[in-house]
Amino acid sequence: MGTFDSIGWTVRLTRPEHPDATDLLWHYYEEMVRRYHGRPVRPGEVESALREEPSDDLVAPTGLLLVAHRAGRPAGCAGLRLRPAWAELTRVFVHPRHRGSGGGAVLLAAVEEHARRLGVDRIRLDTRHDLVEARALYARHGYAEIPAYNDDVYAEHWFEKLLPPS
């Protein structure tokens, strides 16, 4: 379960406290806060979001975090939380400098590969209405909208993908 390589991208399992992961997660939350409020981020908002929704469970045995590198630089991340009957995709982010170069597809493929190795046969996720690009990415890669499976206050769309066996 080491490295996944594709079209100039390298994806590796990474602990959430690793500097590459903390930097990407900070940028992820900065974008989520900015887009949700439709304004620049105010001091302390990202730090508050990081505290409210920690990523420390994205490690074995409860989950995993993947960090994607492009041209040797951290460029994206995706997490997977293991649930009893499925896994939840979370923290999918490609840094704006690297968007449009296949990073989202690479991260989804790597997450799905890791999920299959762990015996997961379905992945679910929730997202917001304003994250149009994310919803389009999931739909392009076989994720279908489903009824709500949680009551997250920020969730407005729920998706699921059944994973065929390897």
XYZ file of N, CA, C and O in Angstrom:
664
model
N 0.825 -1.188 0.000
C 0.000 0.000 0.000
C 0.863 1.243 0.000
O 0.573 2.225 0.645
N 1.910 1.218 -0.751
C 2.848 2.322 -0.764
C 2.486 3.424 -1.726
O 1.694 4.291 -1.428
N 3.068 3.386 -2.916
C 2.989 4.494 -3.850
C 2.120 4.137 -5.046
O 2.142 3.019 -5.538
N 1.383 5.095 -5.527
C 0.556 4.975 -6.720
C 1.055 6.040 -7.679
O 1.089 7.221 -7.332
N 1.496 5.633 -8.875
C 2.035 6.582 -9.855
C 1.131 6.640 -11.081
O 0.680 5.618 -11.565
N 0.894 7.850 -11.572
C 0.095 8.024 -12.776
C 0.341 9.405 -13.368
O 0.335 10.405 -12.641
N 0.537 9.442 -14.656
C 0.658 10.659 -15.466
C 1.305 11.850 -14.748
O 0.735 12.920 -14.655
N 2.504 11.651 -14.231
C 3.227 12.740 -13.593
C 2.864 12.976 -12.140
O 3.380 13.895 -11.513
N 1.983 12.181 -11.609
C 1.551 12.282 -10.217
C 2.075 11.077 -9.439
O 2.094 9.967 -9.954
N 2.442 11.293 -8.206
C 2.801 10.218 -7.286
C 1.936 10.387 -6.049
O 1.856 11.480 -5.490
N 1.278 9.323 -5.633
C 0.378 9.373 -4.485
C 0.901 8.415 -3.424
O 1.181 7.264 -3.718
N 1.010 8.922 -2.183
C 1.535 8.113 -1.083
C 0.656 8.227 0.149
O 0.111 9.297 0.430
N 0.574 7.141 0.899
C -0.042 7.193 2.218
C 0.771 8.151 3.069
O 1.999 8.089 3.073
N 0.108 9.027 3.770
C 0.790 10.044 4.569
C -0.001 10.264 5.847
O -1.231 10.288 5.823
N 0.688 10.435 6.940
C 0.017 10.724 8.203
C -0.493 12.174 8.184
O 0.159 13.055 7.640
N -1.651 12.437 8.787
C -2.216 13.793 8.774
C -1.301 14.848 9.387
O -1.390 16.016 9.013
N -0.418 14.467 10.293
C 0.465 15.458 10.921
C 1.742 15.722 10.126
O 2.537 16.594 10.499
N 1.955 15.014 9.029
C 3.126 15.261 8.178
C 3.018 16.671 7.604
O 1.921 17.121 7.239
N 4.111 17.409 7.499
C 4.043 18.795 6.985
C 3.343 18.934 5.632
O 2.600 19.907 5.425
N 3.562 18.000 4.713
C 2.872 18.085 3.413
C 1.363 17.995 3.607
O 0.592 18.737 2.986
N 0.928 17.083 4.483
C -0.502 16.907 4.731
C -1.081 18.113 5.454
O -2.162 18.603 5.077
N -0.398 18.607 6.470
C -0.953 19.752 7.213
C -1.080 20.977 6.318
O -2.057 21.715 6.414
N -0.122 21.168 5.426
C -0.191 22.300 4.505
C -1.384 22.152 3.554
O -2.158 23.094 3.347
N -1.553 20.963 2.972
C -2.665 20.743 2.046
C -4.013 20.841 2.756
O -4.959 21.427 2.219
N -4.103 20.288 3.964
C -5.355 20.358 4.706
C -5.695 21.801 5.082
O -6.861 22.197 5.062
N -4.684 22.610 5.387
C -4.928 24.021 5.670
C -5.505 24.705 4.429
O -6.500 25.424 4.506
N -4.896 24.444 3.273
C -5.399 25.050 2.023
C -6.809 24.545 1.685
O -7.647 25.311 1.191
N -7.056 23.261 1.944
C -8.393 22.693 1.730
C -9.424 23.477 2.539
O -10.437 23.952 2.002
N -9.171 23.621 3.832
C -10.127 24.323 4.683
C -10.217 25.809 4.352
O -11.291 26.404 4.444
N -9.112 26.403 3.951
C -9.147 27.804 3.551
C -10.121 27.973 2.385
O -10.956 28.883 2.381
N -10.039 27.078 1.417
C -10.956 27.170 0.273
C -12.392 26.869 0.682
O -13.330 27.545 0.233
N -12.595 25.863 1.539
C -13.950 25.526 1.973
C -14.599 26.698 2.712
O -15.745 27.039 2.456
N -13.854 27.336 3.610
C -14.383 28.468 4.370
C -14.667 29.652 3.440
O -15.738 30.263 3.492
N -13.703 29.976 2.582
C -13.860 31.121 1.672
C -15.056 30.933 0.746
O -15.881 31.835 0.577
N -15.171 29.740 0.164
C -16.271 29.510 -0.775
C -17.615 29.456 -0.058
O -18.618 29.939 -0.591
N -17.654 28.878 1.125
C -18.909 28.779 1.865
C -19.441 30.167 2.215
O -20.622 30.447 2.049
N -18.558 31.035 2.693
C -18.988 32.367 3.106
C -19.006 33.373 1.956
O -19.588 34.453 2.103
N -18.352 33.063 0.842
C -18.321 33.974 -0.298
C -17.560 35.251 -0.022
O -17.929 36.318 -0.528
N -16.504 35.145 0.771
C -15.701 36.302 1.149
C -14.321 35.812 1.558
O -14.111 34.621 1.744
N -13.371 36.742 1.721
C -12.048 36.330 2.202
C -12.143 35.702 3.601
O -13.045 36.035 4.384
N -11.232 34.820 3.882
C -11.180 34.155 5.176
C -10.733 35.145 6.244
O -9.816 35.946 6.024
N -11.392 35.106 7.373
C -11.036 35.969 8.494
C -10.029 35.262 9.390
O -9.981 34.026 9.421
N -9.232 36.033 10.132
C -8.239 35.415 11.023
C -8.887 34.391 11.963
O -9.940 34.653 12.544
N -8.259 33.229 12.042
C -8.714 32.179 12.946
C -9.757 31.236 12.390
O -10.024 30.184 12.980
N -10.382 31.565 11.251
C -11.451 30.711 10.721
C -10.938 29.340 10.267
O -11.590 28.328 10.525
N -9.804 29.308 9.597
C -9.272 28.026 9.132
C -8.858 27.178 10.330
O -9.171 25.986 10.399
N -8.182 27.795 11.272
C -7.750 27.067 12.460
C -8.960 26.501 13.216
O -8.925 25.369 13.708
N -10.037 27.274 13.283
C -11.261 26.818 13.936
C -11.853 25.617 13.195
O -12.264 24.627 13.814
N -11.890 25.675 11.872
C -12.412 24.563 11.072
C -11.556 23.311 11.261
O -12.092 22.207 11.375
N -10.241 23.483 11.314
C -9.346 22.340 11.532
C -9.598 21.696 12.894
O -9.523 20.475 13.028
N -9.897 22.501 13.900
C -10.200 21.960 15.236
C -11.560 21.266 15.258
O -11.731 20.220 15.873
N -12.555 21.874 14.587
C -13.911 21.326 14.582
C -14.005 20.015 13.803
O -14.835 19.167 14.127
N -13.205 19.884 12.760
C -13.233 18.687 11.915
C -11.823 18.132 11.762
O -11.225 18.215 10.688
N -11.272 17.557 12.832
C -9.896 17.054 12.759
C -9.764 15.889 11.773
O -10.740 15.209 11.463
N -8.556 15.690 11.316
C -8.262 14.611 10.366
C -7.439 13.506 11.017
O -6.916 12.645 10.323
N -7.343 13.525 12.341
C -6.472 12.572 13.023
C -6.956 11.129 12.938
O -6.199 10.206 13.225
N -8.199 10.900 12.510
C -8.683 9.532 12.343
C -8.362 8.973 10.952
O -8.693 7.822 10.660
N -7.697 9.746 10.119
C -7.350 9.278 8.767
C -6.030 8.512 8.789
O -5.109 8.777 8.019
N -5.946 7.568 9.716
C -4.803 6.666 9.874
C -5.357 5.286 10.217
O -6.485 5.168 10.718
N -4.562 4.255 9.976
C -4.985 2.897 10.321
C -5.207 2.808 11.830
O -4.480 3.443 12.590
N -6.189 2.102 12.290
C -7.107 1.245 11.537
C -8.415 1.928 11.135
O -9.292 1.281 10.580
N -8.570 3.225 11.392
C -9.843 3.896 11.136
C -9.929 4.567 9.773
O -11.003 4.976 9.360
N -8.800 4.706 9.083
C -8.831 5.362 7.789
C -7.456 5.533 7.207
O -6.495 4.881 7.648
N -7.358 6.412 6.220
C -6.077 6.700 5.591
C -6.136 8.066 4.939
O -7.214 8.593 4.658
N -4.962 8.629 4.739
C -4.835 9.901 4.031
C -3.790 9.728 2.948
O -2.692 9.217 3.204
N -4.140 10.134 1.748
C -3.218 10.089 0.621
C -2.811 11.513 0.266
O -3.657 12.411 0.238
N -1.530 11.685 -0.003
C -1.025 12.972 -0.494
C -0.455 12.737 -1.877
O 0.345 11.825 -2.086
N -0.890 13.561 -2.813
C -0.428 13.480 -4.194
C 0.648 14.532 -4.415
O 0.507 15.677 -3.979
N 1.711 14.122 -5.082
C 2.788 15.041 -5.468
C 2.821 15.130 -6.985
O 2.601 14.139 -7.678
N 3.098 16.317 -7.465
C 3.272 16.542 -8.900
C 4.545 17.354 -9.055
O 4.708 18.375 -8.391
N 5.435 16.879 -9.899
C 6.733 17.524 -10.090
C 7.457 17.669 -8.747
O 8.098 18.675 -8.481
N 7.269 16.652 -7.885
C 7.961 16.624 -6.603
C 7.367 17.503 -5.522
O 7.895 17.564 -4.419
N 6.265 18.193 -5.824
C 5.660 19.105 -4.839
C 4.306 18.573 -4.369
O 3.546 18.035 -5.182
N 3.973 18.755 -3.097
C 2.647 18.339 -2.632
C 1.577 19.128 -3.387
O 1.644 20.354 -3.464
N 0.631 18.397 -3.972
C -0.328 19.057 -4.859
C -1.780 18.697 -4.572
O -2.677 19.350 -5.089
N -2.027 17.674 -3.769
C -3.403 17.297 -3.495
C -3.482 16.242 -2.418
O -2.468 15.643 -2.039
N -4.703 16.018 -1.938
C -4.903 15.002 -0.902
C -6.310 14.429 -1.001
O -7.195 15.014 -1.633
N -6.485 13.284 -0.352
C -7.796 12.648 -0.239
C -7.731 11.697 0.948
O -6.724 11.025 1.157
N -8.816 11.669 1.705
C -8.886 10.795 2.862
C -9.986 9.764 2.704
O -10.917 9.934 1.907
N -9.868 8.701 3.489
C -10.861 7.637 3.488
C -11.084 7.218 4.937
O -10.123 6.878 5.641
N -12.342 7.311 5.387
C -12.716 6.855 6.728
C -13.402 5.510 6.593
O -14.375 5.384 5.828
N -12.939 4.548 7.332
C -13.522 3.207 7.268
C -14.715 3.115 8.203
O -14.623 3.446 9.380
N -15.833 2.677 7.666
C -17.072 2.461 8.413
C -17.359 0.953 8.406
O -16.772 0.221 7.615
N -18.291 0.485 9.221
C -18.544 -0.965 9.253
C -18.932 -1.580 7.906
O -18.465 -2.655 7.565
N -19.760 -0.912 7.102
C -20.222 -1.521 5.850
C -19.774 -0.771 4.601
O -20.137 -1.167 3.498
N -18.990 0.289 4.752
C -18.570 1.102 3.618
C -17.435 2.007 4.078
O -17.024 1.956 5.239
N -16.931 2.844 3.185
C -15.906 3.828 3.540
C -16.363 5.193 3.047
O -17.089 5.294 2.049
N -15.930 6.228 3.751
C -16.316 7.586 3.396
C -15.129 8.345 2.830
O -14.081 8.453 3.476
N -15.304 8.880 1.643
C -14.301 9.719 1.000
C -14.399 11.123 1.579
O -15.497 11.671 1.711
N -13.253 11.703 1.923
C -13.246 13.021 2.536
C -11.962 13.756 2.186
O -10.988 13.145 1.745
N -11.945 15.064 2.379
C -10.757 15.901 2.226
C -10.142 15.822 0.828
O -8.935 15.900 0.656
N -10.978 15.654 -0.207
C -10.462 15.621 -1.581
C -10.134 17.049 -1.988
O -10.998 17.928 -1.970
N -8.867 17.265 -2.345
C -8.411 18.610 -2.652
C -7.232 18.544 -3.605
O -6.305 17.755 -3.408
N -7.271 19.368 -4.634
C -6.132 19.582 -5.521
C -5.821 21.073 -5.454
O -6.700 21.915 -5.660
N -4.570 21.377 -5.153
C -4.151 22.779 -5.037
C -4.439 23.493 -6.356
O -4.221 22.937 -7.436
N -4.928 24.733 -6.301
C -5.271 25.453 -7.535
C -4.170 25.479 -8.592
O -4.464 25.432 -9.790
N -2.903 25.525 -8.176
C -1.793 25.533 -9.157
C -1.741 24.260 -9.983
O -1.140 24.236 -11.046
N -2.362 23.187 -9.493
C -2.252 21.886 -10.157
C -3.583 21.404 -10.734
O -3.654 20.282 -11.238
N -4.593 22.215 -10.664
C -5.897 21.804 -11.202
C -5.853 21.755 -12.722
O -5.110 22.465 -13.353
N -6.663 20.865 -13.268
C -6.725 20.701 -14.713
C -5.656 19.786 -15.263
O -5.517 19.650 -16.475
N -4.913 19.129 -14.381
C -3.835 18.240 -14.839
C -4.068 16.796 -14.413
O -3.120 16.009 -14.381
N -5.302 16.451 -14.073
C -5.643 15.065 -13.773
C -5.491 14.650 -12.324
O -5.676 13.475 -11.999
N -5.197 15.569 -11.440
C -4.970 15.215 -10.044
C -6.177 14.629 -9.339
O -6.057 13.690 -8.557
N -7.364 15.178 -9.585
C -8.566 14.639 -8.957
C -8.814 13.198 -9.356
O -9.110 12.353 -8.505
N -8.669 12.901 -10.642
C -8.858 11.527 -11.125
C -7.822 10.585 -10.526
O -8.142 9.452 -10.148
N -6.586 11.059 -10.428
C -5.518 10.229 -9.853
C -5.811 9.934 -8.389
O -5.672 8.797 -7.929
N -6.233 10.948 -7.648
C -6.552 10.727 -6.235
C -7.721 9.755 -6.066
O -7.668 8.864 -5.208
N -8.771 9.908 -6.869
C -9.899 8.982 -6.770
C -9.470 7.552 -7.090
O -9.855 6.609 -6.384
N -8.678 7.373 -8.131
C -8.209 6.029 -8.483
C -7.371 5.429 -7.356
O -7.509 4.243 -7.029
N -6.520 6.231 -6.752
C -5.667 5.732 -5.670
C -6.502 5.377 -4.438
O -6.277 4.333 -3.811
N -7.469 6.218 -4.085
C -8.346 5.926 -2.948
C -9.105 4.631 -3.204
O -9.206 3.766 -2.320
N -9.641 4.474 -4.402
C -10.405 3.276 -4.721
C -9.526 2.032 -4.683
O -9.953 0.976 -4.200
N -8.289 2.143 -5.146
C -7.354 1.013 -5.090
C -7.092 0.615 -3.635
O -7.136 -0.568 -3.282
N -6.830 1.587 -2.787
C -6.593 1.303 -1.369
C -7.843 0.711 -0.723
O -7.745 -0.223 0.079
N -9.009 1.238 -1.063
C -10.257 0.721 -0.504
C -10.444 -0.757 -0.867
O -10.778 -1.570 0.004
N -10.237 -1.095 -2.122
C -10.375 -2.496 -2.550
C -9.419 -3.395 -1.767
O -9.804 -4.480 -1.336
N -8.174 -2.949 -1.601
C -7.195 -3.743 -0.848
C -7.633 -3.969 0.597
O -7.243 -4.955 1.218
N -8.412 -3.027 1.120
C -8.909 -3.151 2.489
C -10.237 -3.907 2.560
O -10.822 -4.032 3.636
N -10.726 -4.379 1.427
C -11.971 -5.138 1.392
C -13.231 -4.292 1.335
O -14.337 -4.795 1.533
N -13.092 -3.017 1.034
C -14.236 -2.112 0.936
C -14.893 -2.291 -0.430
O -14.208 -2.325 -1.449
N -16.224 -2.401 -0.445
C -16.906 -2.567 -1.728
C -17.779 -1.378 -2.118
O -18.411 -1.371 -3.160
N -17.820 -0.345 -1.255
C -18.565 0.863 -1.600
C -17.959 2.064 -0.881
O -17.511 1.952 0.254
N -17.949 3.173 -1.594
C -17.448 4.430 -1.040
C -18.582 5.440 -1.114
O -19.256 5.560 -2.141
N -18.765 6.150 -0.022
C -19.758 7.219 0.033
C -19.055 8.542 0.318
O -17.949 8.565 0.850
N -19.732 9.627 0.009
C -19.207 10.953 0.325
C -20.361 11.934 0.374
O -21.441 11.678 -0.163
N -20.108 13.036 1.065
C -21.053 14.147 1.012
C -20.302 15.383 0.560
O -19.083 15.468 0.685
N -21.036 16.314 -0.014
C -20.425 17.551 -0.494
C -21.477 18.657 -0.485
O -22.657 18.407 -0.215
N -21.028 19.834 -0.774
C -21.907 21.000 -0.771
C -22.346 21.355 -2.186
O -21.690 21.018 -3.167
N -23.429 22.133 -2.250
C -23.970 22.571 -3.535
C -23.001 23.475 -4.292
O -22.898 23.397 -5.519
N -22.265 24.327 -3.576
C -21.371 25.276 -4.246
C -20.112 24.615 -4.809
O -19.411 25.221 -5.607
N -19.835 23.386 -4.439
C -18.637 22.700 -4.938
C -18.966 21.954 -6.233
O -18.881 20.739 -6.345
N -19.322 22.739 -7.216
C -19.772 22.232 -8.515
C -18.709 21.357 -9.174
O -19.015 20.293 -9.729
N -17.457 21.789 -9.120
C -16.378 21.029 -9.766
C -16.221 19.662 -9.112
O -16.007 18.660 -9.804
N -16.336 19.608 -7.798
C -16.215 18.331 -7.093
C -17.356 17.403 -7.487
O -17.131 16.218 -7.781
N -18.567 17.921 -7.517
C -19.706 17.085 -7.889
C -19.543 16.545 -9.304
O -19.845 15.380 -9.578
N -19.036 17.364 -10.208
C -18.817 16.910 -11.591
C -17.731 15.831 -11.637
O -17.865 14.847 -12.370
N -16.671 16.015 -10.861
C -15.600 15.005 -10.799
C -16.155 13.669 -10.330
O -15.901 12.630 -10.946
N -16.923 13.680 -9.251
C -17.466 12.426 -8.730
C -18.381 11.761 -9.757
O -18.285 10.550 -9.987
N -19.247 12.529 -10.387
C -20.158 11.956 -11.387
C -19.386 11.352 -12.556
O -19.716 10.262 -13.023
N -18.328 12.040 -13.018
C -17.509 11.519 -14.129
C -16.845 10.201 -13.779
O -16.534 9.405 -14.665
N -16.617 9.972 -12.506
C -15.898 8.762 -12.082
C -16.804 7.717 -11.444
O -16.340 6.867 -10.681
N -18.082 7.772 -11.796
C -18.986 6.693 -11.426
C -19.670 6.807 -10.079
O -20.304 5.856 -9.626
N -19.582 7.953 -9.439
C -20.283 8.162 -8.178
C -21.687 8.655 -8.496
O -21.856 9.612 -9.255
N -22.687 7.999 -7.926
C -24.084 8.352 -8.189
C -24.683 9.015 -6.951
O -24.376 8.627 -5.814
N -25.541 10.008 -7.179
C -26.208 10.659 -6.045
C -27.152 9.674 -5.377
O -27.824 8.883 -6.043
N -27.157 9.736 -4.036
C -27.994 8.865 -3.212
C -28.704 9.736 -2.167
O -28.336 10.886 -1.961
N -29.697 9.160 -1.485
C -30.319 9.907 -0.385
C -29.286 10.181 0.722
O -28.277 9.475 0.843
N -29.581 11.167 1.535
C -28.688 11.545 2.637
C -28.409 10.335 3.532
O -29.332 9.608 3.892
N -27.160 10.147 3.877
C -26.785 9.089 4.816
C -26.252 9.669 6.124
O -25.899 8.930 7.041
N -26.189 10.995 6.218
C -25.769 11.645 7.460
C -26.528 12.960 7.602
O -27.289 13.346 6.721
N -26.285 13.619 8.719
C -26.965 14.893 8.949
C -25.965 16.040 9.102
O -26.229 17.007 9.810
N -24.836 15.943 8.401
C -23.822 16.989 8.430
C -24.462 18.301 7.970
O -25.101 18.355 6.918
N -24.282 19.350 8.754
C -24.925 20.629 8.440
C -24.425 21.238 7.127
O -25.125 22.052 6.528
N -23.216 20.855 6.691
C -22.675 21.405 5.447
C -22.981 20.532 4.232
O -22.719 20.933 3.108
N -23.506 19.335 4.439
C -23.764 18.419 3.329
C -25.081 18.760 2.635
O -26.098 19.014 3.284
N -25.018 18.799 1.305
C -26.213 19.055 0.503
C -26.397 18.030 -0.615
O -27.458 17.947 -1.221
N -25.342 17.269 -0.886
C -25.376 16.206 -1.896
C -24.610 15.011 -1.330
O -23.560 15.180 -0.718
N -25.137 13.812 -1.594
C -24.511 12.590 -1.124
C -24.311 11.677 -2.326
O -25.179 11.587 -3.200
N -23.164 11.014 -2.367
C -22.803 10.152 -3.490
C -22.341 8.792 -2.979
O -21.878 8.672 -1.848
N -22.425 7.805 -3.876
C -21.922 6.469 -3.568
C -21.392 5.834 -4.847
O -21.932 6.062 -5.929
N -20.353 5.041 -4.682
C -19.831 4.248 -5.789
C -19.603 2.830 -5.293
O -18.976 2.629 -4.253
N -20.147 1.877 -6.037
C -19.889 0.473 -5.737
C -18.603 0.084 -6.452
O -18.437 0.361 -7.650
N -17.693 -0.523 -5.710
C -16.390 -0.882 -6.274
C -16.416 -2.323 -6.751
O -16.681 -3.235 -5.959
N -16.123 -2.542 -8.018
C -16.024 -3.926 -8.481
C -14.784 -4.570 -7.871
O -13.806 -3.877 -7.569
N -14.810 -5.877 -7.671
C -13.612 -6.535 -7.128
C -12.421 -6.353 -8.075
O -12.594 -6.203 -9.278
N -11.234 -6.373 -7.511
C -10.005 -6.219 -8.328
C -9.826 -7.394 -9.251
O -10.137 -8.488 -8.980
